[in-house]
């Protein structure tokens, strides 16, 4: 019970950090600019009221994957590493509070901040879709749900890297490189090698937009062989919806266990 | 209340930062923890505060192993390790309240802790803009705020101006009166002499000495005095005094006299000097017992 209470206190002060350091406001501002951009481009170059409702809704879902990455980097990158980098660990750690309580208290604050940003974005998308069509497709709600699952897992993955390093900027850069480059390269190589990249979180996150394909939810091919000429074939894989969720939850579980264990043993030298 | 190290060892690769430390600090007193840079002082304090994991052995506080029973072991411990970073987005008031909340402590007194270190008037300013000395004061207030029985202070006056140092020493003296145990590492021998009751010396990860300052003073009492006179001193005449081993002229009116052991002898020399017509205006033991002990114990080790 006291551990839970301490965890809540950590969450409260970490969240205060996001407010005072203006990180939350900055990310909300960036999100607002993106929303404005999507709406203006769609309205200026297209005719949302004439197009299919799923297409209107998916125009918002496309960016939510990137927004989750930004959120994880903003709130998770230096959450643990910062304690070592700024020496605040000397203030916080020699107290009667278990390390995992600190770790998960901070994680919950990051998650809360991330949920606020994501909700702001996705509710804007809902309102936009509803404005032009008077309805919100169920695909959009599924996409929202998958976006939150992705947030939970990517944040845990970012926290894991934050425990590896003693410098927040390094942790943040590594996760950004991993996400934007390494995983995409792995996905690409897997296509050429005809191996399903079930171990890639970006592959799993694809379900956020895949849900809009086909005539019903989940109506898309799991794999497609494409002949690229000169005998070269590429296999494009799409994760099943439950498979995508399972991969993301797997990332969450493994990151959570390893991250907690590392922080438990990590020293302030 | 007590702190005990049982075969406490910390090893980095082949280097022993601390080797088989066995010591028990017990009761309401101030213990000065001395040693040169890299001796193992901070390592010991970090092992007692869960900042480092021991390679072997145990750090025990009030009967609880710091690694196994962290919450019980550190419940009555206030700490200041190195110069801690403070969350720059918080005010001193919020920082200390945060600690009180985390520690779920009902005997917190934020106002008193800030007043003790002279920072109460800054309570609502964000600490990000504070100087190093001010931050150190806040860090000391953080160690005091829950009124812990045991205080672990790692060079508490680091980064402070002379007035700040004197104030913090006074704070520590006051804490002693409140029946607390204070384990304080320091490089400053006069500071330890002034504030502490006992002293532990460590070098190369090994405990060399643990003694009360009184006993240490007895052991390492100085056998030389520095004499300052209003008139010129003739050192040849002083050499004629029985028991004087040597006289070193420091200036026309100042000499250092080495003599055979004993406070009786020290008094006798003063009487003889006055009888000789030397107008003595200052007569004091040359060097401190603690300094002598330190140089003998640590200096000897260093020369090995």
Coordinates of C-alpha atoms in Angstrom, one line a residue:
Chain A
X1 CA 0.0 0.0 0.0
X2 CA 2.7 2.5 0.9
X3 CA 4.6 1.6 -2.3
X4 CA 1.5 2.5 -4.3
X5 CA 1.2 5.8 -2.4
X6 CA 4.8 6.6 -3.0
X7 CA 4.4 5.7 -6.7
X8 CA 1.5 8.2 -6.9
X9 CA 3.7 10.9 -5.3
X10 CA 6.4 10.2 -7.9
X11 CA 3.8 10.4 -10.6
X12 CA 2.5 13.7 -9.3
X13 CA 6.0 15.4 -9.1
X14 CA 7.1 14.0 -12.5
X15 CA 4.0 15.4 -14.1
X16 CA 4.6 18.7 -12.4
X17 CA 8.0 18.6 -14.1
X18 CA 6.4 18.3 -17.5
X19 CA 4.1 21.2 -16.7
X20 CA 6.8 23.5 -15.2
X21 CA 9.4 22.6 -17.9
X22 CA 6.7 23.4 -20.5
X23 CA 7.3 20.1 -22.3
X24 CA 3.6 19.2 -22.2
X25 CA 2.6 22.6 -23.6
X26 CA 5.3 22.5 -26.3
X27 CA 4.1 19.1 -27.5
X28 CA 0.5 20.2 -27.4
X29 CA 1.4 23.2 -29.4
X30 CA 3.2 21.1 -32.0
X31 CA 0.1 18.8 -32.1
X32 CA -2.1 21.8 -32.6
X33 CA 0.0 22.9 -35.6
X34 CA -0.1 19.5 -37.1
X35 CA -3.9 19.4 -36.7
X36 CA -4.1 22.8 -38.4
X37 CA -1.9 21.6 -41.2
X38 CA -3.9 18.4 -41.8
X39 CA -7.2 20.2 -41.8
X40 CA -6.0 23.0 -44.1
X41 CA -4.4 20.7 -46.6
X42 CA -7.4 18.4 -46.7
X43 CA -9.9 21.2 -47.1
X44 CA -7.8 23.2 -49.5
X45 CA -6.7 20.3 -51.8
X46 CA -9.6 17.9 -51.4
X47 CA -13.3 17.8 -50.5
X48 CA -13.7 15.9 -47.2
X49 CA -17.5 15.9 -47.3
X50 CA -17.5 14.1 -50.6
X51 CA -14.9 11.4 -49.8
X52 CA -15.5 8.2 -48.0
X53 CA -15.8 8.6 -44.2
X54 CA -13.0 6.1 -43.6
X55 CA -10.6 8.1 -45.8
X56 CA -11.4 11.3 -43.9
X57 CA -10.8 9.6 -40.6
X58 CA -7.6 7.8 -41.7
X59 CA -6.0 11.1 -42.7
X60 CA -5.7 11.8 -38.9
X61 CA -4.7 8.2 -38.0
X62 CA -1.7 8.4 -40.3
X63 CA 0.1 10.9 -38.1
X64 CA -0.8 9.3 -34.7
X65 CA 2.1 6.8 -35.1
X66 CA 4.6 9.6 -35.4
X67 CA 2.9 11.5 -32.6
X68 CA 3.4 8.5 -30.3
X69 CA 7.1 8.4 -31.1
X70 CA 7.4 12.1 -30.4
X71 CA 5.5 11.7 -27.1
X72 CA 7.7 8.8 -26.0
X73 CA 10.9 10.8 -26.8
X74 CA 9.6 14.0 -25.1
X75 CA 8.5 12.3 -21.9
X76 CA 10.5 9.1 -21.6
X77 CA 13.9 9.9 -23.2
X78 CA 15.6 11.4 -20.1
X79 CA 13.2 10.3 -17.4
X80 CA 15.7 7.9 -15.8
X81 CA 18.9 9.0 -17.4
X82 CA 18.3 12.6 -16.2
X83 CA 18.6 11.4 -12.6
X84 CA 22.2 10.5 -13.3
X85 CA 23.0 13.2 -15.7
X86 CA 21.7 16.0 -13.4
X87 CA 22.8 14.3 -10.2
X88 CA 19.2 14.6 -8.9
X89 CA 19.6 10.9 -8.1
X90 CA 21.7 11.9 -5.1
X91 CA 18.7 13.8 -3.8
X92 CA 16.0 11.2 -4.6
X93 CA 17.6 7.7 -4.4
X94 CA 19.0 7.7 -0.8
X95 CA 15.4 7.7 0.6
X96 CA 13.2 4.9 1.9
X97 CA 11.6 4.3 -1.5
X98 CA 12.2 1.3 -3.7
X99 CA 13.7 1.8 -7.1
X100 CA 10.8 0.2 -9.0
X101 CA 8.4 2.6 -7.3
X102 CA 10.4 5.5 -8.7
X103 CA 10.6 3.9 -12.1
X104 CA 6.9 3.2 -12.4
X105 CA 5.8 6.4 -10.8
X106 CA 7.7 8.3 -13.5
X107 CA 6.4 6.0 -16.2
X108 CA 2.8 6.6 -15.2
X109 CA 3.4 10.4 -15.3
X110 CA 4.9 10.0 -18.8
X111 CA 2.0 7.9 -19.9
X112 CA -0.5 10.4 -18.5
X113 CA 1.2 13.2 -20.3
X114 CA 1.3 11.1 -23.5
X115 CA -2.4 10.2 -23.2
X116 CA -3.3 13.9 -22.9
X117 CA -1.4 14.7 -26.1
X118 CA -2.8 11.7 -28.0
X119 CA -6.3 12.4 -26.8
X120 CA -6.1 16.0 -27.9
X121 CA -5.0 14.9 -31.4
X122 CA -7.4 12.0 -31.8
X123 CA -10.4 13.8 -30.5
X124 CA -9.6 16.6 -32.9
X125 CA -9.7 14.0 -35.6
X126 CA -13.0 12.7 -34.4
X127 CA -14.5 16.2 -34.4
X128 CA -13.1 16.8 -37.9
X129 CA -14.6 13.6 -39.2
X130 CA -17.9 14.1 -37.5
X131 CA -18.1 17.7 -38.8
X132 CA -17.9 16.5 -42.4
X133 CA -19.8 13.2 -42.2
X134 CA -21.9 13.3 -39.1
X135 CA -20.5 10.0 -38.0
X136 CA -17.3 8.4 -36.7
X137 CA -16.3 5.0 -38.2
X138 CA -15.6 2.2 -35.8
X139 CA -12.2 1.8 -37.6
X140 CA -11.2 5.1 -36.1
X141 CA -12.0 3.9 -32.6
X142 CA -9.9 0.7 -33.2
X143 CA -7.1 2.9 -34.6
X144 CA -7.3 5.0 -31.4
X145 CA -7.1 1.9 -29.2
X146 CA -4.0 0.6 -31.1
X147 CA -2.4 4.0 -30.8
X148 CA -2.7 3.9 -27.1
X149 CA -1.3 0.3 -27.0
X150 CA 1.6 1.6 -29.1
X151 CA 2.1 4.5 -26.7
X152 CA 2.2 2.1 -23.7
X153 CA 4.8 -0.2 -25.4
X154 CA 7.0 2.5 -27.0
X155 CA 7.1 4.5 -23.8
X156 CA 8.3 1.3 -21.9
X157 CA 10.8 0.7 -24.6
X158 CA 12.1 4.3 -24.3
X159 CA 12.3 4.0 -20.5
X160 CA 14.4 0.9 -21.0
X161 CA 16.9 2.9 -23.0
X162 CA 16.7 5.7 -20.5
X163 CA 18.0 3.2 -17.8
X164 CA 20.8 2.0 -20.1
X165 CA 22.4 5.5 -20.3
X166 CA 23.5 8.2 -17.9
X167 CA 22.8 10.9 -20.4
X168 CA 19.3 11.8 -21.4
X169 CA 20.2 13.2 -24.8
X170 CA 22.1 10.0 -25.7
X171 CA 19.1 7.9 -24.6
X172 CA 16.7 10.1 -26.6
X173 CA 18.9 10.0 -29.7
X174 CA 19.4 6.3 -29.7
X175 CA 15.6 5.6 -29.4
X176 CA 15.0 8.2 -32.2
X177 CA 17.6 6.5 -34.5
X178 CA 16.2 3.1 -33.6
X179 CA 12.7 4.0 -34.4
X180 CA 13.2 6.2 -37.5
X181 CA 16.0 4.3 -39.1
X182 CA 17.0 0.9 -37.7
X183 CA 13.5 -0.6 -37.4
X184 CA 12.5 0.7 -40.9
X185 CA 15.7 -0.8 -42.3
X186 CA 14.9 -4.1 -40.6
X187 CA 11.4 -4.0 -42.0
X188 CA 12.7 -3.3 -45.5
X189 CA 15.4 -6.1 -45.3
X190 CA 12.7 -8.5 -44.1
X191 CA 10.6 -7.9 -47.1
X192 CA 13.5 -8.7 -49.4
X193 CA 14.4 -11.7 -47.4
X194 CA 10.8 -12.8 -47.3
X195 CA 10.9 -13.1 -43.5
X196 CA 8.0 -11.7 -41.5
X197 CA 9.4 -8.9 -39.2
X198 CA 7.4 -10.1 -36.2
X199 CA 10.1 -8.8 -33.9
X200 CA 9.8 -5.2 -35.1
X201 CA 7.7 -2.7 -33.2
X202 CA 7.2 -0.4 -36.3
X203 CA 5.9 -3.4 -38.1
X204 CA 3.4 -4.0 -35.3
X205 CA 2.4 -0.3 -35.2
X206 CA 1.3 -0.7 -38.8
X207 CA -2.1 -1.9 -37.5
X208 CA -2.9 1.7 -36.5
X209 CA -3.5 2.5 -40.2
X210 CA -4.1 -1.0 -41.6
X211 CA -7.4 -1.1 -39.7
X212 CA -8.8 1.3 -42.3
X213 CA -8.1 -1.0 -45.2
X214 CA -10.6 -3.3 -46.9
X215 CA -14.4 -3.5 -46.5
X216 CA -14.3 -4.6 -42.8
X217 CA -11.8 -4.4 -39.9
X218 CA -8.9 -6.8 -40.6
X219 CA -9.7 -7.1 -44.3
X220 CA -6.2 -6.9 -45.8
X221 CA -3.7 -9.5 -47.0
X222 CA -1.2 -10.8 -44.4
X223 CA 1.5 -11.0 -47.1
X224 CA 1.8 -10.1 -50.8
X225 CA 4.5 -11.3 -53.1
X226 CA 5.6 -8.5 -55.5
X227 CA 7.8 -9.3 -58.5
X228 CA 10.3 -6.5 -58.8
X229 CA 11.8 -7.7 -62.1
X230 CA 15.0 -9.6 -62.9
X231 CA 13.8 -12.6 -60.8
X232 CA 13.7 -10.4 -57.6
X233 CA 10.6 -10.9 -55.4
X234 CA 9.6 -8.8 -52.4
X235 CA 7.2 -10.0 -49.8
X236 CA 5.2 -7.2 -48.3
X237 CA 3.9 -8.3 -44.8
X238 CA 1.1 -6.9 -42.9
X239 CA 0.6 -8.0 -39.3
X240 CA -2.8 -9.4 -38.2
X241 CA -4.5 -7.1 -35.8
X242 CA -4.1 -9.4 -32.8
X243 CA -0.5 -10.1 -33.9
X244 CA 0.3 -6.4 -33.9
X245 CA -1.2 -6.0 -30.4
X246 CA 0.7 -9.0 -29.2
X247 CA 4.0 -7.7 -30.5
X248 CA 3.5 -4.3 -28.9
X249 CA 2.5 -5.9 -25.6
X250 CA 5.6 -8.2 -25.9
X251 CA 7.7 -5.1 -26.3
X252 CA 6.1 -3.6 -23.2
X253 CA 6.5 -6.6 -21.0
X254 CA 10.2 -7.3 -22.0
X255 CA 11.1 -3.6 -21.7
X256 CA 9.3 -3.2 -18.4
X257 CA 11.0 -6.2 -16.8
X258 CA 14.5 -5.5 -18.1
X259 CA 14.2 -1.7 -17.4
X260 CA 13.0 -2.3 -13.8
X261 CA 15.8 -4.8 -13.1
X262 CA 18.5 -2.5 -14.5
X263 CA 17.3 0.5 -12.5
X264 CA 17.1 -1.7 -9.4
X265 CA 20.8 -2.4 -9.7
X266 CA 22.0 0.8 -11.3
X267 CA 24.6 2.7 -9.2
X268 CA 25.2 6.4 -8.7
X269 CA 29.0 6.3 -9.1
Chain B
X1 CA 20.8 3.9 16.8
X2 CA 23.7 2.5 15.0
X3 CA 25.4 2.0 11.7
X4 CA 27.5 -1.1 11.1
X5 CA 29.7 -2.3 8.2
X6 CA 30.3 -6.0 8.2
X7 CA 33.1 -7.1 5.8
X8 CA 31.9 -4.3 3.5
X9 CA 33.7 -4.4 0.2
X10 CA 33.3 -2.5 -3.0
X11 CA 35.4 -3.6 -5.9
X12 CA 35.7 -2.1 -9.4
X13 CA 37.5 -4.6 -11.6
X14 CA 40.7 -5.3 -9.8
X15 CA 40.5 -2.0 -7.7
X16 CA 39.2 -2.2 -4.2
X17 CA 37.4 1.1 -3.4
X18 CA 36.6 -0.4 0.0
X19 CA 38.0 -3.5 1.4
X20 CA 36.5 -5.6 4.3
X21 CA 35.3 -2.6 6.3
X22 CA 34.3 -3.7 9.8
X23 CA 33.2 -0.8 11.9
X24 CA 30.2 0.1 14.1
X25 CA 29.2 3.7 14.8
X26 CA 26.8 3.9 17.7
X27 CA 25.0 6.5 19.7
X28 CA 24.3 10.2 19.6
X29 CA 27.6 11.7 18.5
X30 CA 29.4 13.2 15.5
X31 CA 31.9 11.0 13.8
X32 CA 34.3 12.6 11.4
X33 CA 35.2 10.3 8.5
X34 CA 38.6 11.3 7.1
X35 CA 40.8 10.3 4.3
X36 CA 42.4 11.6 1.2
X37 CA 40.7 11.7 -2.2
X38 CA 39.9 8.2 -3.4
X39 CA 40.3 6.8 0.0
X40 CA 36.8 5.2 0.1
X41 CA 34.9 7.7 2.2
X42 CA 32.2 8.5 -0.3
X43 CA 32.0 4.9 -1.4
X44 CA 31.3 3.9 2.2
X45 CA 28.6 6.6 2.5
X46 CA 27.1 5.6 -0.8
X47 CA 26.9 1.9 0.3
X48 CA 25.1 3.0 3.4
X49 CA 22.6 5.0 1.3
X50 CA 21.8 2.4 -1.4
X51 CA 23.6 4.4 -4.1
X52 CA 26.1 1.6 -4.7
X53 CA 25.8 -2.1 -4.4
X54 CA 28.4 -3.8 -2.2
X55 CA 30.6 -6.4 -3.9
X56 CA 30.4 -8.4 -0.6
X57 CA 29.5 -7.7 3.0
X58 CA 26.7 -5.8 4.5
X59 CA 25.8 -2.2 5.4
X60 CA 23.4 -2.3 8.3
X61 CA 21.5 0.6 9.9
X62 CA 19.6 0.1 13.1
X63 CA 19.6 -3.7 12.5
X64 CA 18.4 -3.5 8.9
X65 CA 20.4 -4.4 5.9
X66 CA 20.4 -1.5 3.5
X67 CA 20.0 -3.7 0.4
X68 CA 17.4 -6.1 1.8
X69 CA 15.4 -3.9 4.0
X70 CA 15.8 -0.5 2.3
X71 CA 12.7 1.2 3.6
X72 CA 13.3 0.2 7.2
X73 CA 17.0 0.9 7.1
X74 CA 16.7 4.4 5.6
X75 CA 13.6 5.4 7.5
X76 CA 15.6 7.3 10.1
X77 CA 18.4 8.5 7.9
X78 CA 18.9 11.9 6.4
X79 CA 21.5 12.2 3.7
X80 CA 23.7 14.6 1.9
X81 CA 25.9 12.8 -0.6
X82 CA 28.3 14.9 -2.8
X83 CA 26.5 18.0 -4.1
X84 CA 23.2 16.6 -5.2
X85 CA 21.3 18.1 -8.2
X86 CA 18.0 19.6 -7.3
X87 CA 14.9 19.6 -9.5
X88 CA 15.3 23.0 -11.0
X89 CA 11.5 23.4 -11.6
X90 CA 10.7 23.2 -7.9
X91 CA 11.0 25.7 -5.1
X92 CA 12.8 24.9 -1.9
X93 CA 9.5 24.6 -0.2
X94 CA 8.2 22.1 -2.8
X95 CA 11.4 20.1 -2.8
X96 CA 11.3 19.6 0.9
X97 CA 7.6 18.8 0.8
X98 CA 8.3 16.3 -1.9
X99 CA 10.8 14.5 0.3
X100 CA 8.4 14.6 3.3
X101 CA 5.7 13.1 1.1
X102 CA 8.0 10.4 -0.4
X103 CA 9.2 9.5 3.1
X104 CA 5.6 9.6 4.4
X105 CA 7.0 11.3 7.4
X106 CA 4.8 12.9 10.0
X107 CA 7.6 14.7 11.9
X108 CA 8.5 16.9 9.0
X109 CA 9.2 20.6 9.6
X110 CA 9.9 22.3 6.3
X111 CA 9.9 25.8 7.8
X112 CA 12.3 25.0 10.5
X113 CA 14.7 23.1 8.2
X114 CA 14.8 26.1 5.8
X115 CA 15.3 28.5 8.7
X116 CA 18.2 26.4 10.1
X117 CA 20.1 26.7 6.8
X118 CA 19.2 30.4 6.3
X119 CA 17.1 29.8 3.2
X120 CA 13.5 30.4 4.4
X121 CA 13.3 33.8 2.6
X122 CA 14.0 31.9 -0.7
X123 CA 11.4 29.3 -0.1
X124 CA 9.2 30.2 -3.1
X125 CA 11.9 30.8 -5.7
X126 CA 12.8 28.1 -8.1
X127 CA 16.1 26.4 -7.2
X128 CA 17.3 26.4 -10.8
X129 CA 18.5 30.0 -10.3
X130 CA 20.4 29.4 -7.0
X131 CA 24.1 29.5 -6.6
X132 CA 26.1 26.4 -5.6
X133 CA 26.3 27.4 -2.0
X134 CA 22.5 28.1 -1.8
X135 CA 21.8 24.7 -3.4
X136 CA 24.1 23.1 -0.8
X137 CA 22.1 24.7 1.9
X138 CA 18.9 23.4 0.5
X139 CA 20.5 19.9 0.2
X140 CA 21.4 20.1 3.9
X141 CA 17.8 21.2 4.7
X142 CA 16.6 18.2 2.8
X143 CA 18.7 16.0 5.0
X144 CA 17.3 17.6 8.1
X145 CA 13.6 18.1 7.1
X146 CA 12.3 14.8 8.4
X147 CA 14.2 15.1 11.7
X148 CA 16.0 11.8 11.3
X149 CA 18.0 10.2 14.1
X150 CA 21.0 9.5 11.8
X151 CA 22.6 12.0 9.4
X152 CA 25.0 11.0 6.8
X153 CA 26.8 14.1 5.5
X154 CA 29.4 13.9 2.7
X155 CA 31.6 17.1 2.9
X156 CA 28.6 19.3 3.9
X157 CA 30.4 22.6 3.7
X158 CA 31.7 22.1 0.1
X159 CA 31.0 25.0 -2.1
X160 CA 30.2 27.4 0.8
X161 CA 31.7 30.7 1.7
X162 CA 33.4 31.0 5.1
X163 CA 30.3 32.4 6.8
X164 CA 28.2 29.6 5.3
X165 CA 30.7 27.0 6.5
X166 CA 30.5 28.4 10.1
X167 CA 26.7 28.4 10.0
X168 CA 26.6 24.8 8.9
X169 CA 29.1 23.8 11.5
X170 CA 26.8 25.5 14.1
X171 CA 23.8 23.6 12.6
X172 CA 25.7 20.3 13.1
X173 CA 26.7 21.2 16.6
X174 CA 23.0 22.0 17.4
X175 CA 22.0 18.6 15.9
X176 CA 24.4 16.9 18.2
X177 CA 22.7 18.5 21.2
X178 CA 19.4 17.0 19.9
X179 CA 20.9 13.5 20.4
X180 CA 21.5 12.4 16.8
X181 CA 24.2 10.4 15.2
X182 CA 26.1 12.3 12.5
X183 CA 28.5 10.6 10.2
X184 CA 30.4 13.4 8.4
X185 CA 33.1 13.0 5.8
X186 CA 35.4 15.9 5.4
X187 CA 38.8 17.0 4.2
X188 CA 38.9 19.8 6.7
X189 CA 40.7 18.7 9.9
X190 CA 39.8 21.9 11.9
X191 CA 36.2 21.3 11.0
X192 CA 36.2 17.8 12.3
X193 CA 38.1 18.8 15.4
X194 CA 35.6 21.6 16.0
X195 CA 32.4 19.6 15.4
X196 CA 33.0 15.9 16.0
X197 CA 33.5 13.6 19.0
X198 CA 35.1 10.7 17.2
X199 CA 37.1 10.3 14.1
X200 CA 37.5 7.4 11.7
X201 CA 40.4 7.5 9.2
X202 CA 40.4 5.5 5.9
X203 CA 42.8 5.2 3.1
X204 CA 43.0 2.9 0.1
X205 CA 39.7 1.4 1.1
X206 CA 40.9 0.3 4.5
X207 CA 40.0 1.6 7.9
X208 CA 43.1 2.8 9.7
X209 CA 41.8 4.2 12.9
X210 CA 38.6 4.8 14.8
X211 CA 39.1 6.7 18.0
X212 CA 37.5 9.5 20.0
X213 CA 39.0 12.9 19.4
X214 CA 40.0 13.2 23.1
X215 CA 42.0 9.9 23.0
X216 CA 43.5 10.9 19.7
X217 CA 44.6 14.2 21.2
X218 CA 46.2 12.4 24.1
X219 CA 48.1 10.1 21.7
X220 CA 49.2 12.7 19.2
X221 CA 49.6 15.6 21.5
X222 CA 52.1 18.1 20.1
X223 CA 55.5 18.5 21.8
X224 CA 56.2 21.9 20.4
X225 CA 55.0 25.4 21.0
X226 CA 55.2 28.6 19.0
X227 CA 56.0 31.6 21.2
X228 CA 55.5 35.2 20.2
X229 CA 57.0 38.0 22.2
X230 CA 56.8 41.8 22.3
X231 CA 60.6 42.0 22.4
X232 CA 63.4 40.2 20.5
X233 CA 63.9 36.6 21.6
X234 CA 67.4 35.1 22.2
X235 CA 67.0 31.5 21.2
X236 CA 70.4 30.5 22.8
X237 CA 69.0 31.4 26.2
X238 CA 66.0 29.3 25.6
X239 CA 68.1 26.3 24.8
X240 CA 69.5 26.5 28.3
X241 CA 66.0 25.6 29.7
X242 CA 66.0 22.0 30.9
X243 CA 63.8 19.8 28.7
X244 CA 64.0 21.9 25.6
X245 CA 65.3 19.9 22.6
X246 CA 65.5 22.6 19.9
X247 CA 64.6 26.1 19.1
X248 CA 63.8 27.4 15.7
X249 CA 63.7 31.1 15.0
X250 CA 60.7 32.0 12.9
X251 CA 61.3 35.8 13.2
X252 CA 63.0 38.2 15.6
X253 CA 60.0 37.9 18.0
X254 CA 58.7 34.4 17.2
X255 CA 60.3 31.0 17.8
X256 CA 59.2 27.4 17.7
X257 CA 60.4 25.3 20.7
X258 CA 60.5 21.5 20.7
X259 CA 60.6 20.0 24.1
X260 CA 60.4 16.6 25.9
X261 CA 57.0 15.1 26.4
X262 CA 54.5 16.4 28.9
X263 CA 52.1 19.3 29.6
X264 CA 54.0 19.9 32.8
X265 CA 57.1 20.7 30.7
X266 CA 55.0 23.0 28.5
X267 CA 53.9 25.0 31.6
X268 CA 57.5 25.1 32.9
X269 CA 58.9 26.5 29.7
X270 CA 56.3 29.3 29.8
X271 CA 57.3 30.1 33.4
X272 CA 61.0 30.2 32.5
X273 CA 60.4 32.4 29.5
X274 CA 58.6 35.0 31.6
X275 CA 61.3 34.7 34.3
X276 CA 63.9 35.5 31.6
X277 CA 62.0 38.7 30.9
X278 CA 60.6 37.6 27.5
X279 CA 57.3 39.5 27.1
X280 CA 55.2 36.6 25.9
X281 CA 52.0 37.7 24.1
X282 CA 51.2 34.4 22.4
X283 CA 52.0 30.8 23.4
X284 CA 50.3 28.0 21.6
X285 CA 50.8 24.3 20.7
X286 CA 52.2 24.0 17.2
X287 CA 49.9 21.9 15.0
X288 CA 46.8 19.9 15.9
X289 CA 46.8 16.4 17.3
X290 CA 44.4 15.4 14.5
X291 CA 46.6 16.8 11.9
X292 CA 49.6 14.8 13.3
X293 CA 47.5 11.7 13.5
X294 CA 46.3 12.2 9.9
X295 CA 49.8 12.8 8.6
X296 CA 51.2 9.8 10.5
X297 CA 48.4 7.4 9.4
X298 CA 47.6 8.6 5.9
X299 CA 51.0 10.2 5.1
X300 CA 52.7 6.9 6.0
X301 CA 50.4 4.9 3.9
X302 CA 50.9 7.3 1.0
X303 CA 54.6 6.9 1.2
X304 CA 54.5 3.1 1.1

